[in-house]
Tab-separated table of C-alpha atoms in Angstrom:
chain	number	residue	atom	x	y	z
A	4	MET	CA	34.941	9.661	5.376
A	5	SER	CA	33.459	6.252	6.060
A	6	THR	CA	33.086	4.391	9.270
A	7	THR	CA	32.342	0.852	7.600
A	8	SER	CA	34.937	-1.619	6.564
A	9	PRO	CA	34.628	-3.600	3.235
A	10	ALA	CA	32.021	-6.328	3.299
A	11	PRO	CA	33.396	-9.941	2.805
A	12	GLY	CA	32.166	-11.836	-0.286
A	13	LEU	CA	30.928	-8.637	-2.145
A	14	PRO	CA	32.284	-6.781	-5.111
A	15	SER	CA	34.930	-4.176	-4.818
A	16	PRO	CA	34.077	-0.775	-6.474
A	17	ASP	CA	37.735	0.075	-7.154
A	18	ARG	CA	37.480	-0.633	-11.032
A	19	SER	CA	33.796	0.035	-11.386
A	20	PRO	CA	34.494	2.576	-14.189
A	21	ARG	CA	35.354	-0.115	-16.332
A	22	LEU	CA	32.516	-2.134	-15.757
A	23	ARG	CA	30.177	1.091	-16.263
A	24	GLU	CA	31.744	1.603	-19.678
A	25	ALA	CA	30.853	-1.873	-20.743
A	26	LEU	CA	27.374	-1.644	-19.731
A	27	LEU	CA	26.865	1.612	-21.429
A	28	ALA	CA	28.491	0.473	-24.541
A	29	ALA	CA	26.031	-2.429	-24.543
A	30	ASP	CA	23.140	-0.093	-23.918
A	31	PHE	CA	22.334	-1.804	-20.621
A	32	THR	CA	20.321	1.241	-19.501
A	33	ALA	CA	16.627	1.778	-18.710
A	34	ASP	CA	15.946	2.924	-22.253
A	35	GLY	CA	18.048	0.098	-23.718
A	36	LEU	CA	15.998	-2.541	-21.668
A	37	LEU	CA	12.686	-0.976	-22.731
A	38	ASP	CA	13.905	-1.132	-26.466
A	39	LEU	CA	15.006	-4.826	-26.112
A	40	LEU	CA	12.267	-6.280	-24.075
A	41	GLY	CA	9.374	-4.271	-25.282
A	42	ALA	CA	6.871	-2.815	-22.887
A	43	PRO	CA	4.812	-5.731	-21.808
A	44	ALA	CA	7.997	-7.824	-20.851
A	45	TYR	CA	9.604	-4.670	-19.135
A	46	ALA	CA	6.341	-4.093	-17.089
A	47	ALA	CA	6.408	-7.781	-16.293
A	48	LEU	CA	9.811	-7.480	-14.522
A	49	ALA	CA	8.416	-4.880	-12.278
A	50	ARG	CA	5.916	-7.488	-11.078
A	51	SER	CA	8.831	-10.001	-10.615
A	52	GLU	CA	7.592	-12.033	-13.586
A	53	THR	CA	10.720	-13.125	-15.631
A	54	VAL	CA	9.348	-15.356	-18.203
A	55	PRO	CA	8.676	-12.591	-20.902
A	56	ALA	CA	12.057	-11.192	-20.386
A	57	LEU	CA	13.673	-14.564	-20.740
A	58	ARG	CA	11.732	-15.202	-24.040
A	59	ALA	CA	12.922	-11.732	-25.248
A	60	THR	CA	16.559	-12.665	-24.475
A	61	ARG	CA	16.976	-15.825	-26.333
A	62	GLY	CA	19.519	-14.211	-28.707
A	63	ASP	CA	23.191	-14.187	-28.264
A	64	GLY	CA	23.783	-10.416	-28.303
A	65	VAL	CA	25.739	-8.538	-25.666
A	66	LEU	CA	22.786	-6.891	-24.205
A	67	ASP	CA	20.896	-10.343	-23.987
A	68	THR	CA	23.837	-11.533	-22.140
A	69	LEU	CA	23.861	-8.824	-19.724
A	70	VAL	CA	19.989	-9.049	-18.841
A	71	GLN	CA	20.340	-12.728	-18.440
A	72	LEU	CA	23.506	-12.335	-16.155
A	73	PHE	CA	22.595	-9.269	-13.947
A	74	LEU	CA	18.897	-9.155	-14.009
A	75	LEU	CA	17.667	-12.694	-14.409
A	76	GLN	CA	20.538	-14.329	-12.560
A	77	ARG	CA	21.097	-16.916	-15.196
A	78	SER	CA	24.617	-18.391	-15.820
A	79	VAL	CA	25.968	-17.467	-19.127
A	80	ALA	CA	28.690	-19.161	-21.046
A	81	SER	CA	32.454	-17.626	-20.413
A	82	GLY	CA	32.695	-16.658	-24.023
A	83	ARG	CA	29.625	-14.647	-24.059
A	84	ALA	CA	30.352	-13.098	-20.715
A	85	ARG	CA	34.108	-12.048	-22.078
A	86	ALA	CA	32.170	-10.436	-25.101
A	87	ALA	CA	29.999	-8.362	-22.926
A	88	LEU	CA	32.419	-7.487	-19.902
A	89	PRO	CA	35.853	-6.789	-18.985
A	90	LEU	CA	35.730	-10.400	-17.643
A	91	GLU	CA	38.942	-10.796	-15.763
A	92	GLU	CA	38.579	-7.539	-13.852
A	93	CYS	CA	34.993	-8.577	-13.081
A	94	LEU	CA	36.250	-11.864	-11.687
A	95	ALA	CA	38.955	-10.468	-9.703
A	96	ASP	CA	36.792	-7.829	-8.151
A	97	GLY	CA	33.960	-10.345	-7.615
A	98	TRP	CA	31.049	-8.801	-9.701
A	99	VAL	CA	30.828	-12.418	-11.170
A	100	VAL	CA	32.310	-15.892	-10.387
A	101	GLN	CA	33.236	-18.715	-12.578
A	102	ASP	CA	30.648	-21.599	-12.324
A	103	GLY	CA	32.351	-24.490	-14.267
A	104	GLU	CA	32.469	-23.314	-17.915
A	105	ASP	CA	29.883	-20.573	-17.186
A	106	VAL	CA	29.944	-17.314	-15.396
A	107	ARG	CA	27.299	-16.125	-12.811
A	108	ALA	CA	26.709	-12.818	-11.153
A	109	THR	CA	27.144	-12.282	-7.444
A	110	VAL	CA	24.823	-9.306	-7.379
A	111	ASP	CA	21.778	-7.814	-8.948
A	112	VAL	CA	22.704	-4.903	-11.129
A	113	ARG	CA	19.423	-2.807	-12.172
A	114	PRO	CA	19.607	0.025	-14.827
A	115	TYR	CA	17.962	3.096	-13.388
A	116	GLY	CA	17.113	6.307	-15.071
A	117	GLY	CA	17.993	9.550	-13.274
A	118	PRO	CA	15.678	12.536	-13.133
A	119	GLU	CA	17.780	14.275	-15.868
A	120	GLY	CA	18.295	11.287	-18.012
A	121	GLN	CA	21.400	10.136	-16.064
A	122	ASP	CA	22.307	6.344	-16.650
A	123	TRP	CA	22.498	5.007	-13.122
A	124	PHE	CA	22.779	1.296	-11.676
A	125	ILE	CA	21.253	0.017	-8.584
A	126	VAL	CA	23.280	-2.860	-6.776
A	127	SER	CA	21.419	-5.253	-4.559
A	128	ASP	CA	21.469	-8.612	-3.563
A	129	LEU	CA	20.517	-11.339	-6.039
A	130	GLY	CA	16.799	-11.734	-6.649
A	131	CYS	CA	15.988	-8.605	-4.696
A	132	ALA	CA	15.734	-5.846	-7.267
A	133	VAL	CA	12.404	-5.186	-8.787
A	134	GLY	CA	12.254	-7.668	-11.552
A	135	GLY	CA	14.528	-9.862	-9.755
A	136	ALA	CA	14.069	-13.566	-10.071
A	137	GLY	CA	12.744	-14.122	-6.592
A	138	GLY	CA	11.787	-11.133	-4.835
A	139	ALA	CA	12.741	-10.830	-1.182
A	140	SER	CA	10.925	-14.134	-0.240
A	141	GLY	CA	13.468	-16.660	1.479
A	142	GLN	CA	16.433	-14.248	1.739
A	143	GLY	CA	18.289	-13.835	4.934
A	144	GLU	CA	17.557	-11.093	7.458
A	145	GLY	CA	20.574	-8.868	6.327
A	146	VAL	CA	19.271	-8.783	2.618
A	147	VAL	CA	19.655	-5.627	0.729
A	148	LEU	CA	16.887	-4.743	-1.744
A	149	GLY	CA	17.094	-2.882	-4.857
A	150	VAL	CA	14.886	-0.239	-6.198
A	151	GLY	CA	10.995	-0.547	-5.632
A	152	GLY	CA	7.756	1.269	-5.684
A	153	ALA	CA	8.532	2.807	-2.063
A	154	SER	CA	11.932	4.016	-2.980
A	155	THR	CA	10.959	5.724	-6.167
A	156	THR	CA	7.855	7.313	-4.338
A	157	LEU	CA	10.292	8.758	-1.822
A	158	ALA	CA	12.709	9.960	-4.592
A	159	GLY	CA	9.795	11.520	-6.364
A	160	ILE	CA	8.317	13.490	-3.399
A	161	THR	CA	11.590	14.827	-2.250
A	162	VAL	CA	12.459	18.519	-2.508
A	163	ARG	CA	15.448	18.901	-4.839
A	164	THR	CA	16.621	22.292	-4.122
A	165	PRO	CA	20.468	22.725	-3.968
A	166	VAL	CA	21.549	22.143	-0.376
A	167	SER	CA	24.991	22.015	1.454
A	168	SER	CA	24.158	18.816	3.491
A	169	ALA	CA	21.746	15.753	3.159
A	170	LEU	CA	21.256	12.655	5.097
A	171	ASP	CA	19.799	9.402	3.856
A	172	LEU	CA	18.772	7.516	6.908
A	173	GLY	CA	18.734	3.788	6.355
A	174	THR	CA	20.134	3.890	2.841
A	175	GLY	CA	19.941	0.344	1.845
A	176	SER	CA	21.168	-0.077	-1.611
A	177	GLY	CA	21.705	3.841	-1.817
A	178	ILE	CA	18.979	4.974	-4.120
A	179	GLN	CA	18.224	8.098	-2.195
A	180	ALA	CA	21.909	8.977	-1.463
A	181	LEU	CA	22.467	8.718	-5.379
A	182	HIS	CA	19.724	11.118	-5.985
A	183	ALA	CA	21.068	13.508	-3.224
A	184	THR	CA	24.597	13.546	-4.808
A	185	GLN	CA	22.934	15.561	-7.518
A	186	HIS	CA	22.012	18.641	-5.607
A	187	ALA	CA	23.807	18.347	-2.030
A	188	ILE	CA	27.490	19.339	-1.635
A	189	ARG	CA	27.837	16.688	1.226
A	190	VAL	CA	25.663	13.521	1.359
A	191	THR	CA	25.896	11.353	4.536
A	192	ALA	CA	24.209	7.843	4.405
A	193	THR	CA	23.709	5.565	7.289
A	194	ASP	CA	22.456	1.970	7.897
A	195	LEU	CA	22.336	-0.524	10.595
A	196	ASN	CA	23.403	-3.325	8.137
A	197	PRO	CA	27.066	-2.992	7.277
A	198	ARG	CA	26.145	-4.965	3.866
A	199	ALA	CA	23.845	-2.162	2.981
A	200	LEU	CA	26.542	0.490	3.209
A	201	HIS	CA	28.776	-1.680	0.884
A	202	PHE	CA	26.004	-1.941	-1.587
A	203	ALA	CA	25.268	1.869	-1.480
A	204	ARG	CA	29.104	2.470	-2.164
A	205	LEU	CA	28.888	0.069	-5.090
A	206	THR	CA	25.736	1.875	-6.508
A	207	LEU	CA	27.385	5.180	-6.299
A	208	ALA	CA	30.496	3.966	-7.856
A	209	LEU	CA	28.824	2.148	-10.641
A	210	SER	CA	26.727	5.206	-11.372
A	211	ALA	CA	29.615	7.470	-11.577
A	212	ALA	CA	28.210	9.476	-8.664
A	213	PRO	CA	30.184	11.443	-6.011
A	214	GLU	CA	31.037	9.476	-2.961
A	215	ALA	CA	29.067	9.611	0.033
A	216	ASP	CA	30.074	9.665	3.806
A	217	LEU	CA	28.889	6.115	4.714
A	218	ARG	CA	28.269	5.382	8.453
A	219	GLU	CA	27.220	2.463	10.356
A	220	GLY	CA	24.418	2.530	13.112
A	221	SER	CA	20.853	2.914	14.093
A	222	LEU	CA	18.709	5.798	13.518
A	223	TYR	CA	20.501	9.312	14.096
A	224	GLU	CA	23.291	7.594	16.308
A	225	PRO	CA	25.925	7.411	13.451
A	226	VAL	CA	25.527	11.395	12.910
A	227	HIS	CA	25.914	12.407	16.501
A	228	LYS	CA	24.924	16.086	16.661
A	229	ASP	CA	25.298	16.759	12.949
A	230	THR	CA	22.605	18.907	11.363
A	231	PHE	CA	21.326	18.937	7.725
A	232	ASP	CA	19.508	20.853	5.173
A	233	LEU	CA	17.789	17.522	4.102
A	234	ILE	CA	16.846	14.370	5.585
A	235	VAL	CA	15.298	11.543	3.612
A	236	SER	CA	14.440	7.982	4.949
A	237	ASN	CA	12.539	5.039	3.526
A	238	PRO	CA	12.883	3.147	6.866
A	239	PRO	CA	12.112	-0.292	8.020
A	240	PHE	CA	8.631	0.741	8.902
A	241	VAL	CA	6.791	-2.457	9.027
A	242	ILE	CA	4.711	-2.826	12.182
A	243	SER	CA	5.463	-6.543	13.295
A	244	PRO	CA	5.943	-8.767	16.274
A	245	GLY	CA	9.509	-8.702	16.644
A	246	ALA	CA	12.333	-7.796	14.228
A	247	ARG	CA	12.863	-10.770	12.194
A	248	LEU	CA	13.855	-9.015	8.953
A	249	THR	CA	16.268	-6.126	9.281
A	250	TYR	CA	15.287	-4.734	5.800
A	251	ARG	CA	11.696	-4.285	6.632
A	252	ASP	CA	10.851	-4.631	10.595
A	253	GLY	CA	11.724	-1.599	12.586
A	254	GLY	CA	12.493	-3.718	15.801
A	255	MET	CA	10.406	-1.268	18.062
A	256	GLY	CA	6.940	-1.729	19.394
A	257	GLY	CA	4.224	-0.803	17.161
A	258	ASP	CA	4.971	2.506	15.148
A	259	ASP	CA	7.747	3.621	17.615
A	260	LEU	CA	10.502	3.569	14.926
A	261	CYS	CA	8.574	5.901	12.628
A	262	ARG	CA	7.415	8.046	15.502
A	263	SER	CA	11.119	8.179	16.907
A	264	LEU	CA	12.467	9.234	13.383
A	265	VAL	CA	9.948	12.105	12.995
A	266	GLN	CA	10.289	13.372	16.659
A	267	GLN	CA	14.125	13.523	16.493
A	268	ALA	CA	14.364	15.034	13.153
A	269	GLY	CA	13.741	18.547	14.551
A	270	ASP	CA	17.006	18.624	16.309
A	271	ARG	CA	18.906	17.484	13.166
A	272	LEU	CA	17.463	19.926	10.643
A	273	ASN	CA	18.922	23.275	9.869
A	274	ASP	CA	16.386	26.232	9.642
A	275	GLY	CA	14.404	25.932	6.589
A	276	GLY	CA	15.645	22.319	5.981
A	277	TYR	CA	13.279	19.391	4.951
A	278	ALA	CA	12.926	15.842	6.443
A	279	GLN	CA	10.809	13.483	4.360
A	280	PHE	CA	10.041	9.882	5.414
A	281	LEU	CA	7.825	7.067	4.271
A	282	ALA	CA	6.064	5.470	7.239
A	283	ASN	CA	3.447	3.232	8.558
A	284	TRP	CA	1.230	4.251	11.515
A	285	GLN	CA	-1.258	2.557	13.785
A	286	HIS	CA	-4.996	3.376	13.852
A	287	VAL	CA	-5.827	2.899	17.467
A	288	GLU	CA	-9.266	2.262	18.851
A	289	GLY	CA	-10.578	5.795	20.418
A	290	GLU	CA	-7.995	7.881	18.758
A	291	GLU	CA	-8.026	9.741	15.523
A	292	TRP	CA	-5.028	8.893	13.350
A	293	GLN	CA	-4.523	12.512	12.455
A	294	GLU	CA	-4.164	13.552	16.069
A	295	ARG	CA	-1.732	10.694	16.669
A	296	LEU	CA	0.371	11.868	13.928
A	297	ARG	CA	0.123	15.562	14.828
A	298	SER	CA	1.805	14.473	18.157
A	299	TRP	CA	4.897	13.216	16.220
A	300	VAL	CA	5.724	16.610	14.848
A	301	PRO	CA	8.730	18.344	16.614
A	302	ARG	CA	8.486	21.837	17.890
A	303	GLY	CA	9.311	24.368	15.350
A	304	CYS	CA	8.338	22.423	12.496
A	305	ASP	CA	5.586	22.723	9.898
A	306	ALA	CA	4.433	19.226	8.676
A	307	TRP	CA	2.382	17.749	5.664
A	308	ILE	CA	1.180	14.313	6.377
A	309	VAL	CA	-0.408	12.307	3.611
A	310	GLN	CA	-2.027	8.930	4.228
A	311	ARG	CA	-2.083	7.066	0.926
A	312	GLU	CA	-3.535	3.590	1.975
A	313	VAL	CA	-5.184	2.013	4.957
A	314	GLN	CA	-5.253	-1.970	5.439
A	315	ASP	CA	-7.092	-3.585	8.178
A	316	VAL	CA	-4.868	-5.723	10.554
A	317	THR	CA	-5.661	-8.858	8.621
A	318	GLN	CA	-4.818	-7.565	5.062
A	319	TYR	CA	-1.607	-6.106	6.744
A	320	ALA	CA	-0.601	-9.205	8.221
A	321	GLU	CA	-1.198	-11.223	5.150
A	322	LEU	CA	0.850	-8.661	2.783
A	323	TRP	CA	3.951	-9.056	4.962
A	324	LEU	CA	3.762	-12.813	5.610
A	325	ARG	CA	3.572	-13.066	1.730
A	326	ASP	CA	6.411	-10.757	1.546
A	327	SER	CA	8.745	-12.960	3.551
A	328	GLY	CA	7.531	-16.068	2.063
A	329	ASP	CA	5.797	-17.455	5.033
A	330	HIS	CA	2.838	-18.445	3.037
A	331	ARG	CA	4.916	-21.126	1.378
A	332	SER	CA	6.109	-22.559	4.771
A	333	ASP	CA	4.420	-25.307	6.926
A	334	PRO	CA	0.675	-24.514	7.374
A	335	ALA	CA	1.057	-24.779	11.050
A	336	GLN	CA	3.996	-22.350	11.264
A	337	TYR	CA	2.185	-19.926	8.918
A	338	ALA	CA	-0.904	-19.997	11.089
A	339	ALA	CA	1.171	-19.591	14.281
A	340	ARG	CA	2.868	-16.532	12.807
A	341	TYR	CA	-0.476	-14.981	11.483
A	342	GLU	CA	-1.680	-15.452	15.167
A	343	ALA	CA	1.248	-13.626	16.508
A	344	TRP	CA	0.581	-10.692	14.337
A	345	LEU	CA	-3.012	-10.431	15.289
A	346	ASP	CA	-1.993	-10.890	19.097
A	347	GLU	CA	0.310	-7.971	18.688
A	348	PHE	CA	-2.396	-5.844	17.092
A	349	GLU	CA	-4.945	-6.727	19.731
A	350	ALA	CA	-2.622	-5.949	22.495
A	351	ARG	CA	-2.000	-2.396	20.943
A	352	LYS	CA	-5.735	-1.914	20.307
A	353	THR	CA	-4.719	-1.471	16.676
A	354	LYS	CA	-7.515	-1.706	14.125
A	355	ALA	CA	-5.791	-0.761	10.970
A	356	VAL	CA	-2.448	0.497	9.513
A	357	GLY	CA	-1.945	3.700	7.583
A	358	PHE	CA	0.865	4.068	4.973
A	359	GLY	CA	1.920	7.500	3.600
A	360	TRP	CA	4.400	10.328	3.555
A	361	ILE	CA	5.401	12.691	6.296
A	362	THR	CA	7.273	15.983	5.339
A	363	LEU	CA	8.640	18.138	7.861
A	364	ARG	CA	10.135	21.727	7.165
A	365	LYS	CA	11.914	23.517	10.114
A	366	SER	CA	10.220	27.070	10.000
A	367	GLY	CA	10.743	27.971	13.558
A	368	SER	CA	7.256	29.363	13.655
A	369	GLU	CA	5.216	29.707	16.997
A	370	ARG	CA	2.132	28.947	14.849
A	371	PRO	CA	3.207	25.884	12.926
A	372	SER	CA	1.183	24.659	9.816
A	373	ILE	CA	0.426	20.880	10.597
A	374	VAL	CA	-1.603	19.342	7.677
A	375	ALA	CA	-2.819	15.707	7.933
A	376	GLU	CA	-5.007	14.430	5.248
A	377	GLU	CA	-6.142	11.332	3.446
A	378	TRP	CA	-5.313	11.131	-0.405
A	379	PRO	CA	-5.571	7.735	-1.702
A	380	HIS	CA	-5.995	9.127	-5.529
A	381	PRO	CA	-3.366	9.151	-8.107
A	382	VAL	CA	-0.578	11.948	-7.994
A	383	GLU	CA	1.792	13.175	-10.724
A	384	GLN	CA	5.276	12.415	-9.896
A	385	PRO	CA	7.783	13.849	-9.266
A	386	LEU	CA	6.181	15.780	-6.654
A	387	GLY	CA	9.058	17.626	-4.835
A	388	VAL	CA	8.253	20.961	-6.600
A	389	GLY	CA	4.755	20.440	-5.468
A	390	VAL	CA	5.787	19.649	-1.761
A	391	GLN	CA	8.026	22.645	-1.599
A	392	ALA	CA	5.081	24.835	-3.099
A	393	HIS	CA	2.692	23.554	-0.328
A	394	PHE	CA	4.955	24.885	2.327
A	395	GLU	CA	5.443	28.236	0.484
A	396	ARG	CA	1.643	28.595	0.402
A	397	GLN	CA	1.416	27.879	3.992
A	398	ASP	CA	3.819	30.634	4.796
A	399	TYR	CA	1.827	33.071	2.647
A	400	LEU	CA	-1.427	32.177	4.478
A	401	ARG	CA	0.159	32.408	7.907
A	402	THR	CA	1.459	36.000	7.084
A	403	HIS	CA	-1.464	37.497	5.397
A	404	ASP	CA	-4.911	38.235	7.322
A	405	ASP	CA	-8.112	38.671	5.626
A	406	ALA	CA	-7.407	42.293	4.543
A	407	ALA	CA	-3.931	41.357	3.248
A	408	LEU	CA	-5.601	38.524	1.360
A	409	LEU	CA	-8.224	40.710	-0.334
A	410	ALA	CA	-5.448	43.154	-1.229
A	411	GLY	CA	-3.317	40.425	-2.745
A	412	HIS	CA	-3.197	39.309	-6.501
A	413	PHE	CA	-3.435	35.725	-7.646
A	414	THR	CA	-3.326	33.783	-10.709
A	415	LEU	CA	-4.948	30.393	-11.672
A	416	ALA	CA	-2.453	27.537	-11.330
A	417	ALA	CA	-1.386	25.945	-14.519
A	418	GLU	CA	-3.611	23.182	-16.048
A	419	VAL	CA	-6.682	23.753	-13.611
A	420	VAL	CA	-9.902	23.142	-15.593
A	421	GLN	CA	-13.496	23.842	-14.770
A	422	GLU	CA	-16.136	21.093	-14.779
A	423	GLN	CA	-19.775	21.466	-14.720
A	424	VAL	CA	-21.767	18.753	-13.172
A	425	GLY	CA	-25.582	18.286	-13.586
A	426	LEU	CA	-28.372	16.354	-15.338
A	427	PRO	CA	-28.438	16.296	-18.998
A	428	GLY	CA	-30.607	19.210	-20.467
A	429	ALA	CA	-30.657	21.194	-17.159
A	430	GLU	CA	-30.302	24.837	-17.687
A	431	ASP	CA	-27.961	25.496	-14.628
A	432	PRO	CA	-25.424	22.756	-13.361
A	433	GLU	CA	-25.920	21.232	-9.994
A	434	HIS	CA	-22.397	22.464	-9.028
A	435	VAL	CA	-19.122	23.536	-10.428
A	436	VAL	CA	-15.739	21.606	-9.826
A	437	LEU	CA	-12.027	22.901	-10.272
A	438	ARG	CA	-9.812	20.244	-11.056
A	439	GLN	CA	-6.019	20.053	-11.156
A	440	ASN	CA	-4.343	17.967	-13.807
A	441	ARG	CA	-0.883	18.363	-12.289
A	442	GLY	CA	0.638	17.436	-8.873
A	443	MET	CA	-1.919	16.258	-6.264
A	444	ARG	CA	-4.656	16.370	-9.028
A	445	ARG	CA	-6.996	17.758	-6.372
A	446	ALA	CA	-10.836	18.701	-7.236
A	447	THR	CA	-12.974	21.104	-5.154
A	448	LYS	CA	-16.513	22.397	-5.653
A	449	VAL	CA	-16.907	26.213	-5.966
A	450	ASP	CA	-19.985	28.224	-5.996
A	451	THR	CA	-20.611	30.843	-8.730
A	452	VAL	CA	-18.522	33.480	-6.776
A	453	GLY	CA	-15.682	30.917	-6.569
A	454	ALA	CA	-15.967	29.859	-10.395
A	455	GLY	CA	-16.054	33.546	-11.518
A	456	PHE	CA	-13.169	34.623	-9.344
A	457	ALA	CA	-10.967	31.640	-10.647
A	458	GLY	CA	-12.068	32.553	-14.293
A	459	VAL	CA	-10.633	36.123	-14.226
A	460	CYS	CA	-7.576	35.474	-11.848
A	461	ASP	CA	-4.694	36.554	-14.089
A	462	GLY	CA	-2.759	38.730	-11.452
A	463	THR	CA	-3.933	41.959	-12.944
A	464	LEU	CA	-6.600	42.746	-10.300
A	465	SER	CA	-6.499	42.421	-6.535
A	466	ALA	CA	-8.848	39.882	-5.046
A	467	GLY	CA	-10.912	42.716	-3.406
A	468	ARG	CA	-11.550	44.405	-6.800
A	469	ILE	CA	-12.511	41.133	-8.499
A	470	LEU	CA	-15.155	40.451	-5.865
A	471	ASP	CA	-16.588	44.095	-6.166
A	472	ALA	CA	-16.966	43.511	-9.758
A	473	ILE	CA	-18.577	39.838	-9.154
A	474	ALA	CA	-20.916	41.710	-6.576
A	475	GLN	CA	-21.925	44.195	-9.253
A	476	LEU	CA	-22.769	41.333	-11.646
A	477	LEU	CA	-24.570	39.443	-9.290
A	478	ASP	CA	-26.318	42.395	-7.654
A	479	GLU	CA	-24.999	41.557	-4.326
A	480	ASP	CA	-23.698	43.862	-1.388
A	481	PRO	CA	-19.952	43.910	-2.076
A	482	VAL	CA	-19.305	44.303	1.707
A	483	VAL	CA	-21.124	41.172	2.394
A	484	LEU	CA	-19.363	39.359	-0.352
A	485	ARG	CA	-15.893	40.598	0.998
A	486	ASP	CA	-16.726	39.340	4.402
A	487	ARG	CA	-17.752	35.857	3.383
A	488	THR	CA	-15.248	35.081	0.790
A	489	PRO	CA	-11.870	35.013	2.458
A	490	GLN	CA	-12.279	31.610	3.973
A	491	ALA	CA	-12.985	30.025	0.589
A	492	LEU	CA	-10.134	32.014	-0.965
A	493	ARG	CA	-7.914	30.672	1.517
A	494	LEU	CA	-8.765	27.194	0.704
A	495	LEU	CA	-8.132	27.646	-2.880
A	496	VAL	CA	-4.724	29.029	-2.144
A	497	GLU	CA	-3.893	26.287	0.394
A	498	GLU	CA	-4.883	23.447	-2.121
A	499	GLY	CA	-2.904	25.099	-4.952
A	500	PHE	CA	-5.665	26.203	-7.233
A	501	LEU	CA	-4.666	29.938	-6.855
A	502	GLU	CA	-1.113	31.085	-6.683
A	503	PRO	CA	-0.119	34.251	-4.978
A	504	VAL	CA	1.618	36.873	-7.128
A	505	ARG	CA	4.886	37.691	-5.232
A	506	PRO	CA	5.865	41.392	-4.977
């Protein structure tokens, strides 16, 4: 089912299998591009620098032609295009147009490797994919962007358990919907921009993925009272004065759009379901950002909120003024727009803007777990399994008091290492650090008891019996040690250093 009509002037997906066959035959894939361009030129494309890729595609091979046509947006001779594509069909369906003796693309087609090695293609407006020729600057307000850092981040942190229903809210070119088709029986994708829905349809068709239910409208309006097992959204979260650019500006005051998405998700989730968002939020004078975000969490939901970056208001305004190309405009106009951003922040008492991830899980618990933390450090993607494990650990800790914790059995998580920190030549280290080399890559200081406990945690003995043995070695009172250790044990479990052994 789809509540959208075909977008004028855009390609038709009807014969996309023939185009897909041609692209695959030419090795126009993520791996094929890396082989052709080499790592430096391939990486430069991710920075929207095209000169190295142009130098690498000076040949007349089929793959060179496709890169120039669909990634670099260069016109190519009709004969070269015919050798690379089913040209008449592509002309008829609108993927390319005749330009004198040459042919040029009407859309940007970006090879994209799926999580299990699938050869996918993301279709977007010309110059708006990562590695496109011009970025988003100067594009119209209805522009549809391709794959970028934000979209791959969300795809990486999403929990990928098989589900009956998934919702991609604000689908854009359809990247999240494409991922969801691999583990959801029914995928619904919405967008306020009808062009975006058509691009999502093209992305799914050219990637040979199942169709999605595409619906036009704002926020949750298009899905009425439907509920889902998974909701994902990379929304237009930019906090700006007005809504000049649909693809990025929320159109509500401050961070109200992100707040509304999160607060309303509770009623749209099935029991046990996840909602995962990228978001911006204001740091308001006199208010802790963690408390501000906790107030967004709907009743009956656990939450994990991770702040990845913070910018002061001047940095934030400059970032998004550059994104829209305003820095290339008349200096007086640029200054006026910059002033408007600062006026908006001043009126809202906003001193900085945070960016990060918000994950909800509908648990129905009367004692919800709401963790809000700052974590600007590198993580290992994909992180979806780690996100799911976080909530499973919260369930365990919520249902186990100190006595149950000491009766439990634990194992040290995979790839946790111990580091000793101190001055060279010192007899004893100043402190001991446990460090994860997977997932969130956390590190935490532990005392002698914590280090000893982690070192022998193989699931064989209960936590209490391990502490009794440590007490004997350290000549400590085992009762006192049992009384003072559960809090530290909880922290090691909560942060994923120790994993409970399930019965």
